[in-house]
CSV table of C-alpha atoms and ligand atoms in Angstrom, one decimal:
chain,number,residue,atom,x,y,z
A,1,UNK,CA,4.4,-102.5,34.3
A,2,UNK,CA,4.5,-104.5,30.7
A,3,UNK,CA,6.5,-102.8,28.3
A,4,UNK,CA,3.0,-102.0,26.6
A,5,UNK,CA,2.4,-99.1,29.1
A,6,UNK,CA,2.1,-96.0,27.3
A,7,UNK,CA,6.0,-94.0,26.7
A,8,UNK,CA,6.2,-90.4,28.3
A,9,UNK,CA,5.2,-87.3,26.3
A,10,UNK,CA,7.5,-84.9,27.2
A,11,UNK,CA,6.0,-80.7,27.3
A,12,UNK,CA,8.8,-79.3,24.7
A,13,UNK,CA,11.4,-81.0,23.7
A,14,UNK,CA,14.4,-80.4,20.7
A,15,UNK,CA,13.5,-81.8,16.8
A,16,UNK,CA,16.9,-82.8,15.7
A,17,UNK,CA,15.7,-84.0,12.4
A,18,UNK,CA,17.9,-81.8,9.7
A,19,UNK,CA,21.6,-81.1,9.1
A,20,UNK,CA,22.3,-80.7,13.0
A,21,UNK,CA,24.6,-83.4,13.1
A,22,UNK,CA,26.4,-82.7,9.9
A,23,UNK,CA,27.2,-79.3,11.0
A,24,UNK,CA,28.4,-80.2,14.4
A,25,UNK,CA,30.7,-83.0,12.2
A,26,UNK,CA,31.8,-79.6,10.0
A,27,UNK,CA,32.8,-78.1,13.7
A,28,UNK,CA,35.2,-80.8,14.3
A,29,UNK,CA,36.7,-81.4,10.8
A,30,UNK,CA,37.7,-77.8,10.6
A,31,UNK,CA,38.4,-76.9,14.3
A,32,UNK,CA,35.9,-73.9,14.3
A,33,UNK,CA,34.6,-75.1,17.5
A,34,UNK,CA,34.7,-71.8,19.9
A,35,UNK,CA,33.3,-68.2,19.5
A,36,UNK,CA,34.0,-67.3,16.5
A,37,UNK,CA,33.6,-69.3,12.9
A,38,UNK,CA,31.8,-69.5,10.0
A,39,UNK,CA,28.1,-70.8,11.4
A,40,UNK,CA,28.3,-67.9,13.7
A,41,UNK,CA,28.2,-65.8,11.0
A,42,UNK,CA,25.7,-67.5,9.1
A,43,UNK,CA,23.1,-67.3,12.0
A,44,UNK,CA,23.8,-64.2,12.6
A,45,UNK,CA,23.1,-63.2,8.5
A,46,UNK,CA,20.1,-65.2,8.7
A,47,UNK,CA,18.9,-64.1,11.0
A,48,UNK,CA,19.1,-60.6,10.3
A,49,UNK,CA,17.8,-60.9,6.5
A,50,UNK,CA,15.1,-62.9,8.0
A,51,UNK,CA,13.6,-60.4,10.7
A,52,UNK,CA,14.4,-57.6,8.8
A,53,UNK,CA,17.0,-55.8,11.2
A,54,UNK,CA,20.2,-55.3,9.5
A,55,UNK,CA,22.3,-55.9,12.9
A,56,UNK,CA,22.4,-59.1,14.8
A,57,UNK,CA,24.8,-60.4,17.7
A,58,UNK,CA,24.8,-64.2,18.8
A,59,UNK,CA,24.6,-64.4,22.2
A,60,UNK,CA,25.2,-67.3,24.9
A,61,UNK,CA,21.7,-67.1,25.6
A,62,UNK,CA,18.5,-65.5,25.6
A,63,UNK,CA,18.9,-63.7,29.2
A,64,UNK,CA,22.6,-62.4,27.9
A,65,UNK,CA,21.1,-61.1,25.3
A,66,UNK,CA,18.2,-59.0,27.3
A,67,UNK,CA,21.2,-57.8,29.5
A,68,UNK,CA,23.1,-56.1,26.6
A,69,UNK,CA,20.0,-54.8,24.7
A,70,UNK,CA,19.0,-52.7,28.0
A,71,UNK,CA,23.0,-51.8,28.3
A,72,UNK,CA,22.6,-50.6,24.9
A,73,UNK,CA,19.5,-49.1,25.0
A,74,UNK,CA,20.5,-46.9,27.4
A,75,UNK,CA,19.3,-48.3,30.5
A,76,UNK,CA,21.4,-47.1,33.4
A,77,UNK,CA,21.8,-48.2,37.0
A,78,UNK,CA,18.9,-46.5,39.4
A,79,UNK,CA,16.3,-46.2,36.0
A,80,UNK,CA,13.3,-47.6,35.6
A,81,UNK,CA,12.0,-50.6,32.9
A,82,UNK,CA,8.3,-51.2,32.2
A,83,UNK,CA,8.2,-55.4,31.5
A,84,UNK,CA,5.3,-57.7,31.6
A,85,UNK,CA,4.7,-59.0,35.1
A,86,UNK,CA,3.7,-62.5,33.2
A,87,UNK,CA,7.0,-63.8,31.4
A,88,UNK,CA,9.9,-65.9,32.3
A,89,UNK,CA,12.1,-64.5,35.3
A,90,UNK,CA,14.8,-63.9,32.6
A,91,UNK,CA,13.0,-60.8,31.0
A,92,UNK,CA,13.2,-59.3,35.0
A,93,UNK,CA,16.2,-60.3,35.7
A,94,UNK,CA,17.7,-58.7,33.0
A,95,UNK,CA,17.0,-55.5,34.5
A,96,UNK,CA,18.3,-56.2,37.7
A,97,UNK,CA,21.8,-57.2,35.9
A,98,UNK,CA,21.5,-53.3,34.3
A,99,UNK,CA,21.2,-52.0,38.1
A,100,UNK,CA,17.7,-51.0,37.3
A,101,UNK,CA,14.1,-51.8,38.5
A,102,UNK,CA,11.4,-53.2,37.0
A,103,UNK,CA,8.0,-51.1,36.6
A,104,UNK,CA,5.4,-54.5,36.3
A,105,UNK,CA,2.6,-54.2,33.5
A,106,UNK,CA,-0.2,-56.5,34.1
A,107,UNK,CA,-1.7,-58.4,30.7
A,108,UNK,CA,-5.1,-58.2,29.0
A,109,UNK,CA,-7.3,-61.1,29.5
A,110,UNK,CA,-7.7,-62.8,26.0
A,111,UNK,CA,-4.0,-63.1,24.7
A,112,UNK,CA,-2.3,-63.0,28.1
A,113,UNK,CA,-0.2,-59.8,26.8
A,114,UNK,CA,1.3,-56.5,28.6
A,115,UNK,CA,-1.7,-54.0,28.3
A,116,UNK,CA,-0.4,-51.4,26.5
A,117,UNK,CA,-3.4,-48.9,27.9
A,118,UNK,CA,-1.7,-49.6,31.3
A,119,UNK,CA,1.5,-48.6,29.9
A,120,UNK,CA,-0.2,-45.2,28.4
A,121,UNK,CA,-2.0,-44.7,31.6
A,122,UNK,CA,1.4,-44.8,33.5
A,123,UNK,CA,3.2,-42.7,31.1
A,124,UNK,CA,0.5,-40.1,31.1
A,125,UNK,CA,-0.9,-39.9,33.8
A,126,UNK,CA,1.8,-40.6,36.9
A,127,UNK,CA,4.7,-39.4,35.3
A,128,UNK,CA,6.8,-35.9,34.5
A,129,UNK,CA,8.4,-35.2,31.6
A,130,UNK,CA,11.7,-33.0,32.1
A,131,UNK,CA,13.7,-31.4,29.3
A,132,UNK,CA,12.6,-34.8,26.8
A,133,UNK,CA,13.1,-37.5,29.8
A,134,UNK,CA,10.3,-39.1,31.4
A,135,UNK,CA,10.3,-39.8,35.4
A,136,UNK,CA,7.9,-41.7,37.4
A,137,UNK,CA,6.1,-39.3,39.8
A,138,UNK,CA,6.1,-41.9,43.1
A,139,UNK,CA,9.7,-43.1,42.9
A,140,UNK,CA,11.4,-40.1,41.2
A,141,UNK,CA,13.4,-42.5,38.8
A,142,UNK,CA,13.7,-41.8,35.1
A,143,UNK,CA,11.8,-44.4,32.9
A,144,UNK,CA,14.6,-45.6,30.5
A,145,UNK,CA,13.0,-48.3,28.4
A,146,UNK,CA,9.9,-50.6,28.0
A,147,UNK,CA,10.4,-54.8,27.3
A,148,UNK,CA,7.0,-56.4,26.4
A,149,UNK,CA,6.8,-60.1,25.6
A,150,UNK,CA,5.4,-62.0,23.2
A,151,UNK,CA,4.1,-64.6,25.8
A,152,UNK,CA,3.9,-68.0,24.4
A,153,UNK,CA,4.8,-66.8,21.1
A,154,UNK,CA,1.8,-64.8,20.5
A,155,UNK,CA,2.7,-60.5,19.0
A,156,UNK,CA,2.0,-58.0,21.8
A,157,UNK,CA,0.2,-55.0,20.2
A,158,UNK,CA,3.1,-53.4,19.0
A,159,UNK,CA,1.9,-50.4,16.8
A,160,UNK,CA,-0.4,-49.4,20.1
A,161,UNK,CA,2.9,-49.7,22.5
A,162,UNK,CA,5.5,-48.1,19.6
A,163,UNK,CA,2.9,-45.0,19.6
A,164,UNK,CA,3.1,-44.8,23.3
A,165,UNK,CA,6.4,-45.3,23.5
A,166,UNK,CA,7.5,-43.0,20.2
A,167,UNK,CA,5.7,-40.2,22.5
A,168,UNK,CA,7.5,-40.5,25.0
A,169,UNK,CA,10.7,-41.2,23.1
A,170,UNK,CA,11.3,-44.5,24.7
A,171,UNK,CA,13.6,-47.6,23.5
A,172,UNK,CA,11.2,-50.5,23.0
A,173,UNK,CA,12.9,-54.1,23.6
A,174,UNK,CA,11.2,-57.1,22.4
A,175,UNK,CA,11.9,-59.9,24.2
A,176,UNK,CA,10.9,-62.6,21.6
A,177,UNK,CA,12.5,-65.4,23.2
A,178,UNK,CA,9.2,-67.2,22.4
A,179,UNK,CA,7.7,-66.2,19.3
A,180,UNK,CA,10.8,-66.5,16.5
A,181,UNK,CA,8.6,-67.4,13.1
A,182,UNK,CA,5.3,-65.5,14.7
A,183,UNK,CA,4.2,-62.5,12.6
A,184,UNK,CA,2.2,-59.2,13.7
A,185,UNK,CA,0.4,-57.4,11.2
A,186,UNK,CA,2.8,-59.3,8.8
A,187,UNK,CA,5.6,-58.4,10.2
A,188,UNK,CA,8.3,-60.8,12.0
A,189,UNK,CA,8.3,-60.9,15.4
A,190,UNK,CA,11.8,-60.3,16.8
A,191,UNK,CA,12.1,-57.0,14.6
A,192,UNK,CA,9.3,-55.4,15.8
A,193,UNK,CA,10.6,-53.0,17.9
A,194,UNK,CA,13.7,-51.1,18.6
A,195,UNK,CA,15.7,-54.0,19.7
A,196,UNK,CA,14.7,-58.0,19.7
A,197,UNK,CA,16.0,-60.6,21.6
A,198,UNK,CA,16.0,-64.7,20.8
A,199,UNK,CA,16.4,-67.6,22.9
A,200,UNK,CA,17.6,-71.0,21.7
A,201,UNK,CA,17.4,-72.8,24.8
A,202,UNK,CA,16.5,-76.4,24.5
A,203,UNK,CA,12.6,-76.1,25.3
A,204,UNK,CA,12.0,-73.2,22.8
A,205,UNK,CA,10.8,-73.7,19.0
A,206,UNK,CA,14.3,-73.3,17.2
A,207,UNK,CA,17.5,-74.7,19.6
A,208,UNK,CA,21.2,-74.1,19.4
A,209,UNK,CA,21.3,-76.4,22.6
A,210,UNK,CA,21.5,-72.9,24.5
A,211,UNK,CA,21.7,-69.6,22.4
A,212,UNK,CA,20.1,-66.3,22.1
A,213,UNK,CA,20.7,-63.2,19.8
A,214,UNK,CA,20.3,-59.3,20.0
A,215,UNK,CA,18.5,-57.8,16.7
A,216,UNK,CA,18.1,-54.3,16.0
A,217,UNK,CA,17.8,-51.4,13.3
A,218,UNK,CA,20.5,-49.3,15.0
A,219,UNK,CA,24.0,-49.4,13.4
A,220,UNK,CA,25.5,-47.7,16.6
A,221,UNK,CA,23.6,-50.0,18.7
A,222,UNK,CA,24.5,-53.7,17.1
A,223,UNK,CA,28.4,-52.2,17.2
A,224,UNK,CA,27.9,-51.3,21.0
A,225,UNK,CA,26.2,-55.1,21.5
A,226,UNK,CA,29.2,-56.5,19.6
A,227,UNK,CA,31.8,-55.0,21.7
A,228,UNK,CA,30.2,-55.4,25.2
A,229,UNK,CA,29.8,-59.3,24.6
A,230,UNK,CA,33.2,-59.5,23.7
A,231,UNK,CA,34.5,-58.2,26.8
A,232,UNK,CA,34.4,-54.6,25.3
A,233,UNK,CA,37.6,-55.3,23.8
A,234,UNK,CA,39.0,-52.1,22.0
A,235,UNK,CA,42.7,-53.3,20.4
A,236,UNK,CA,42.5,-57.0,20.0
A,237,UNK,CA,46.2,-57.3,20.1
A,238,UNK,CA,47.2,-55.0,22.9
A,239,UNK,CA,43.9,-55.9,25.3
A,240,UNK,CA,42.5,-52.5,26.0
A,241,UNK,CA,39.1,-52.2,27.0
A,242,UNK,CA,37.1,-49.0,27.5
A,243,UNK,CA,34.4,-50.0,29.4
A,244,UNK,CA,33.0,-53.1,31.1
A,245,UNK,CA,32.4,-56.0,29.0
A,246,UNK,CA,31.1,-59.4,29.0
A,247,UNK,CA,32.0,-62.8,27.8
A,248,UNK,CA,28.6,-63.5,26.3
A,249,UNK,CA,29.7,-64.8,22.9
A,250,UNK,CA,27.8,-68.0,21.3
A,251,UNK,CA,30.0,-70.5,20.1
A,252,UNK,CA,30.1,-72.1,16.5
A,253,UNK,CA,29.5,-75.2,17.8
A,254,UNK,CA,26.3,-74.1,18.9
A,255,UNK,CA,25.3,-71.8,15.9
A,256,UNK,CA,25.9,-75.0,13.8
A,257,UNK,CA,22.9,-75.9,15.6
A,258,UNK,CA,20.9,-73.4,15.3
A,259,UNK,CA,22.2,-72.9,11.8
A,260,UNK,CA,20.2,-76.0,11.0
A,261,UNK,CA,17.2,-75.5,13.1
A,262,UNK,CA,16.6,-72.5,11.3
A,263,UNK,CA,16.4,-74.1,7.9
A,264,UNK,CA,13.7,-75.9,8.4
A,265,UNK,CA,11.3,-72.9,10.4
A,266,UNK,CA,8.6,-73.0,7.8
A,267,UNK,CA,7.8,-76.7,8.5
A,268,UNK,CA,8.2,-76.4,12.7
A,269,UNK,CA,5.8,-73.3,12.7
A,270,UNK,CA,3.5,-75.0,10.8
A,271,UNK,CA,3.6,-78.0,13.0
A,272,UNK,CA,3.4,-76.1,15.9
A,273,UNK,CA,0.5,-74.2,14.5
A,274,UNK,CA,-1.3,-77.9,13.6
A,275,UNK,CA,-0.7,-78.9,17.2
A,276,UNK,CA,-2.5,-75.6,17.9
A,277,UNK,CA,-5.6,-75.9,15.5
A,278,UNK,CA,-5.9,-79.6,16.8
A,279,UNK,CA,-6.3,-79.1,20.5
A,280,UNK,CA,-8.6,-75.9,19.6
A,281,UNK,CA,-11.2,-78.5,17.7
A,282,UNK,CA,-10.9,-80.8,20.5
A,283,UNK,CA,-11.3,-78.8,23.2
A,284,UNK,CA,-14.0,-76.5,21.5
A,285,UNK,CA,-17.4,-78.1,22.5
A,286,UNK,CA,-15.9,-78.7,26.5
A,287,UNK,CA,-17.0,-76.5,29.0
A,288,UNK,CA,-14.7,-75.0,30.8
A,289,UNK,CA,-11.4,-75.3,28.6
A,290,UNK,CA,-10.8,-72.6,26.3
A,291,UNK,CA,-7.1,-72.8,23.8
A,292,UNK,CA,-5.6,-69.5,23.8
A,293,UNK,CA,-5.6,-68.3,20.3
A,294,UNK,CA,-4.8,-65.3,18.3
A,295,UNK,CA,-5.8,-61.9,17.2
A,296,UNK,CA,-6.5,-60.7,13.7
A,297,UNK,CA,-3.4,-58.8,13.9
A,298,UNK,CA,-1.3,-61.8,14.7
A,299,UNK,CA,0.2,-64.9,13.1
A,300,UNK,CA,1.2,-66.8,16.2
A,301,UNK,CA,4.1,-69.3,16.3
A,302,UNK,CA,2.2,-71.5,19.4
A,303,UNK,CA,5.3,-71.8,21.1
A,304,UNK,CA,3.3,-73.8,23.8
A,305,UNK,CA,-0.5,-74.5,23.4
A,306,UNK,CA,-1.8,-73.2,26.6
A,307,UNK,CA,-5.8,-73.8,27.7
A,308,UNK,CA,-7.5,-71.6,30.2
A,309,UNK,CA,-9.5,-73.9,33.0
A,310,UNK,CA,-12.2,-72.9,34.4
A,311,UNK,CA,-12.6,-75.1,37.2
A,312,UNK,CA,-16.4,-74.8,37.9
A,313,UNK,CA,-17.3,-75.5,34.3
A,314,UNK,CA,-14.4,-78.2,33.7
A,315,UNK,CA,-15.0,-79.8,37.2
A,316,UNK,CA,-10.8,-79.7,37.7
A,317,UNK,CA,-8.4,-76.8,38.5
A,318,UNK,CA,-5.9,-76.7,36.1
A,319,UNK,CA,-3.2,-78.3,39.0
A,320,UNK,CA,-6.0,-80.8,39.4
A,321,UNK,CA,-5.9,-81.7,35.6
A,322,UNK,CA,-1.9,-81.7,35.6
A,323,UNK,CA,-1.8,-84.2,37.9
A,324,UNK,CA,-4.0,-86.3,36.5
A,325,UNK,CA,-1.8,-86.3,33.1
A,326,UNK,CA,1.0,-86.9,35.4
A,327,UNK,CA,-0.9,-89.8,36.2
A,328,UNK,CA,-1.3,-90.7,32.7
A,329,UNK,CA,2.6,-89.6,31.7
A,330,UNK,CA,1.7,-86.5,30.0
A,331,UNK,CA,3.5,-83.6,31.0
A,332,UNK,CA,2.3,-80.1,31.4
A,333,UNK,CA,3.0,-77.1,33.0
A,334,UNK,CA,1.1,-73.8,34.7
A,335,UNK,CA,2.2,-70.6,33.6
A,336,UNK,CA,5.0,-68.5,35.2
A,337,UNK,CA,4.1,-67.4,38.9
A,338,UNK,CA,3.6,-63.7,37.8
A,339,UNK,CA,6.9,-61.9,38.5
A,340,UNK,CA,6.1,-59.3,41.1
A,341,UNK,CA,5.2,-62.4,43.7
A,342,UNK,CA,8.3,-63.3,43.1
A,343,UNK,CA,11.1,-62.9,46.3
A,344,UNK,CA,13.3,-60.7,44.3
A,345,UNK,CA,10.8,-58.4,43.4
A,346,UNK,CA,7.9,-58.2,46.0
A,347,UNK,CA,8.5,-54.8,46.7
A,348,UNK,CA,8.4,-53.4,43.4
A,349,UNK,CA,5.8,-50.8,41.3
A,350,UNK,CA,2.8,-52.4,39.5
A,351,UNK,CA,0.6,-51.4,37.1
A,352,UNK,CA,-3.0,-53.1,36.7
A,353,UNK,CA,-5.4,-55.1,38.4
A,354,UNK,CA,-4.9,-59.4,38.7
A,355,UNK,CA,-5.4,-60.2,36.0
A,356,UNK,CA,-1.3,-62.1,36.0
A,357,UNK,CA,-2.8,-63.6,38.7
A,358,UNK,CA,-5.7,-65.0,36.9
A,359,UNK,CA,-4.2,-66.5,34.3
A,360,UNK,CA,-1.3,-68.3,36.7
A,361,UNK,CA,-4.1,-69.9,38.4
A,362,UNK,CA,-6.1,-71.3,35.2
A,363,UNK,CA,-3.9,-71.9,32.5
A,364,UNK,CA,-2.1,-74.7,31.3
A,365,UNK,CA,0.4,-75.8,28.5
A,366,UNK,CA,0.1,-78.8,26.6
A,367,UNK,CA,2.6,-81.3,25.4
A,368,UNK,CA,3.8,-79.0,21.7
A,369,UNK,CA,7.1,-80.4,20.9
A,370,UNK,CA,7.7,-80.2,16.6
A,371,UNK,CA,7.9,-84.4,17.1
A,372,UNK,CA,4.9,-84.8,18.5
A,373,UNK,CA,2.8,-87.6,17.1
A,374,UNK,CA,-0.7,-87.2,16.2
A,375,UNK,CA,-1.5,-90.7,17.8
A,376,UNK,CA,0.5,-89.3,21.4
A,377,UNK,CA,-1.6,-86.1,20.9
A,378,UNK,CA,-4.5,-88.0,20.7
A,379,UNK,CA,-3.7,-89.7,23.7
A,380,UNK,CA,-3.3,-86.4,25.9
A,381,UNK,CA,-6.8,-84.9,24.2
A,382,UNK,CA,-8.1,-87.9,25.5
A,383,UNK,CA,-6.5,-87.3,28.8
A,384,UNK,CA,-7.9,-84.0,29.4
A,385,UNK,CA,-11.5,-84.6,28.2
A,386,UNK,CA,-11.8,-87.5,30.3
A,387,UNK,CA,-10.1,-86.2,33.2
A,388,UNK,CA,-12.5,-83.3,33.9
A,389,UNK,CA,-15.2,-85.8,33.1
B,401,PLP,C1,13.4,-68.6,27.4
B,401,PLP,C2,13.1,-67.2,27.7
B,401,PLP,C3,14.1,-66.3,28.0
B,401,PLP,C4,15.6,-66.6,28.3
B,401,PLP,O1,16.2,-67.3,27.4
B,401,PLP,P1,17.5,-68.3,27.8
B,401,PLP,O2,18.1,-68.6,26.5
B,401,PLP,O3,16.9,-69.4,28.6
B,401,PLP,O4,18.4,-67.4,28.7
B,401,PLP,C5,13.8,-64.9,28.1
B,401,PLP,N1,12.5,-64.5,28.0
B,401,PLP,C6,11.5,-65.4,27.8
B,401,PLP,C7,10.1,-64.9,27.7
B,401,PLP,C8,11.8,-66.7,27.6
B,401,PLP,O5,10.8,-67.6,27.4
């Protein structure tokens, strides 16, 4: 190959364009480097003041922090969670960790959400409330809390699912792992619900090279995150602990990071959004691709841009049209295999018809990293509409 052929354009990759590397330099000079120091506090603050929940706990990751905000929550071992059946196998897992099982709510069809009249359905029609508790009629389990995702950074109805949920007094986690700077209704996503929780692994909008954070309204609940990351330590000089804990702490190191991601989320939302607007006026007049966009309700952050294939239309299956990028070295990547087909969790309770199904056979993210060029995206618009062509 000349050194002409085309360079690889990666699916999501970190912008390390700010003060990322000052910070880290700040680290070293003043030995805050483990998991506590000043930059934890910062993104904690910033957080908080930014999503409007008073209480927020750095986390070593996104998945820790779905762990302790079912701990919190309530969620005990033998319970029951209602979570999407399309997400990443973090949101299910983080059930499992709690000793509970997962309830799977299949999405709608237009924004790849959890249907929120499947949850109302469930809660109304095939369960028993008992002195304020809710129990699922089939398995006999109390239902202890509900996580919907905001898949690919796109709001899940929230005042439709809060209604439900408020009903049925029900802890609502967000897991908004995908959809920090996304708005519903004007609102941030991340505080929507009872608790949030963010991820800043490497492939999401915002990075901390690997991070996540709990985010909630509840006084009692952020001090009960606080102490169960840190090992649930109740005298920091003698070592007593009260219950079982975890060492789930982020360090400063990587809040410096994030610290500096974070200052410039106007501008990566907005390119992500562009990336978004420019794929969807590409891709408009072809047959057989549609972008997946948003409601009126929502103010998406396009954590991926994701089309749906319709292969008699588009001439390709969306595995058909990934390789063919791979051919042209584009990446891109099918949605999660929806959770309940999953090993792990084949035998579990679902709610819906195939519609999970659906969407893991026809859709498709597109290269969305904050550096993208326009020139490289170019290049894969003109990979797709020539490859189904
Ligand atoms: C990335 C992600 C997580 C997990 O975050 P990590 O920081 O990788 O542990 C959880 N849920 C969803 C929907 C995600 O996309």
């Amino acid at each position: 190959m000349s050194s002409e052929s085309p360079s690889f354009i990666p699916l999501s990759i970190p912008y390390l364009a700010g003060n990322e590397a000052k910070y880290l330099q700040e680290c070293v000079a003043t030995n805050w480097v483990s998991s506590v120091g000043p930059f934890v506090d910062r993104f904690e603050k910033t957080l908080a003041a930014e999503l409007l929940t008073p209480y927020a706990v750095a986390t070593v990751n996104g998945t820790a922090a779905l762990h302790i905000a079912l701990l919190i929550a309530g969620v005990k071992p033998g319970e029951e969670v209602l979570v999407s059946d399309m997400t990443f196998i973090a949101s299910v897992n983080a059930v499992r960790y709690a000793g509970a099982e997962p309830v799977f709510v299949d999405i709608e069809p237009t924004y790849l959400q959890m249907d929120v009249g499947l949850v109302a359905n469930f809660l109304d029609n095939q369960c028993l409330t008992k002195n304020g508790q809710v129990f699922n009629r089939v398995t006999g389990r109390r239902i202890a809390a509900i996580v919907p995702v905001d898949v690919l950074g796109h709001p899940v109805d929230m005042d439709a699912l809060l209604e439900v949920a408020r009903r049925y007094q029900l802890p609502v986690i967000e897991d908004a792992a995908e959809s920090l700077g996304a708005r519903y209704k004007n609102r941030p996503c991340g505080g929507l619900a009872d608790i949030g929780c963010l991820s800043f692994n490497g492939n999401k909008t915002f990075t901390a090279g690997g991070g996540g954070m709990i985010l909630t309204h509840r006084e009692d609940w952020g001090k009960h995150a606080r102490h169960l990351v840190t090992q649930a330590k109740s005298d920091v000089a003698e070592y007593i602990h009260d219950e079982v804990g975890y060492n789930y702490r982020l360090t400063n190191i990587q809040a410096a990071v994030g610290c500096a991601q974070l200052e410039n989320k106007h501008s990566y939302i907005e390119k992500k959004r562009h990336i978004a607007a420019r794929y969807q006026a590409a891709f408009a007049g072809r047959a057989g691709l549609r972008l997946l966009g948003e409601s009126t309700d929502a103010f998406s952050s396009f954590w991926l841009s994701t089309v749906l294939v319709e292969p008699t239309k588009f001439g390709l299956t969306c595995r058909e049209l990934r390789q063919k990028l791979r051919e042209s070295k584009i990446e891109s990547r099918p949605l999660w295999q929806p959770i309940h087909l999953n090993t792990p969790y084949r035998d579990c309770q679902r709610l819906g018809g195939h519609l999970a199904e659906q969407a893991y056979a026809h859709a498709l993210s597109l290269p969305s990293s904050v550096g993208l060029s326009e020139p490289d995206q170019d290049r894969v618009i003109a990979a797709v509409l020539t490859a189904g062509a």
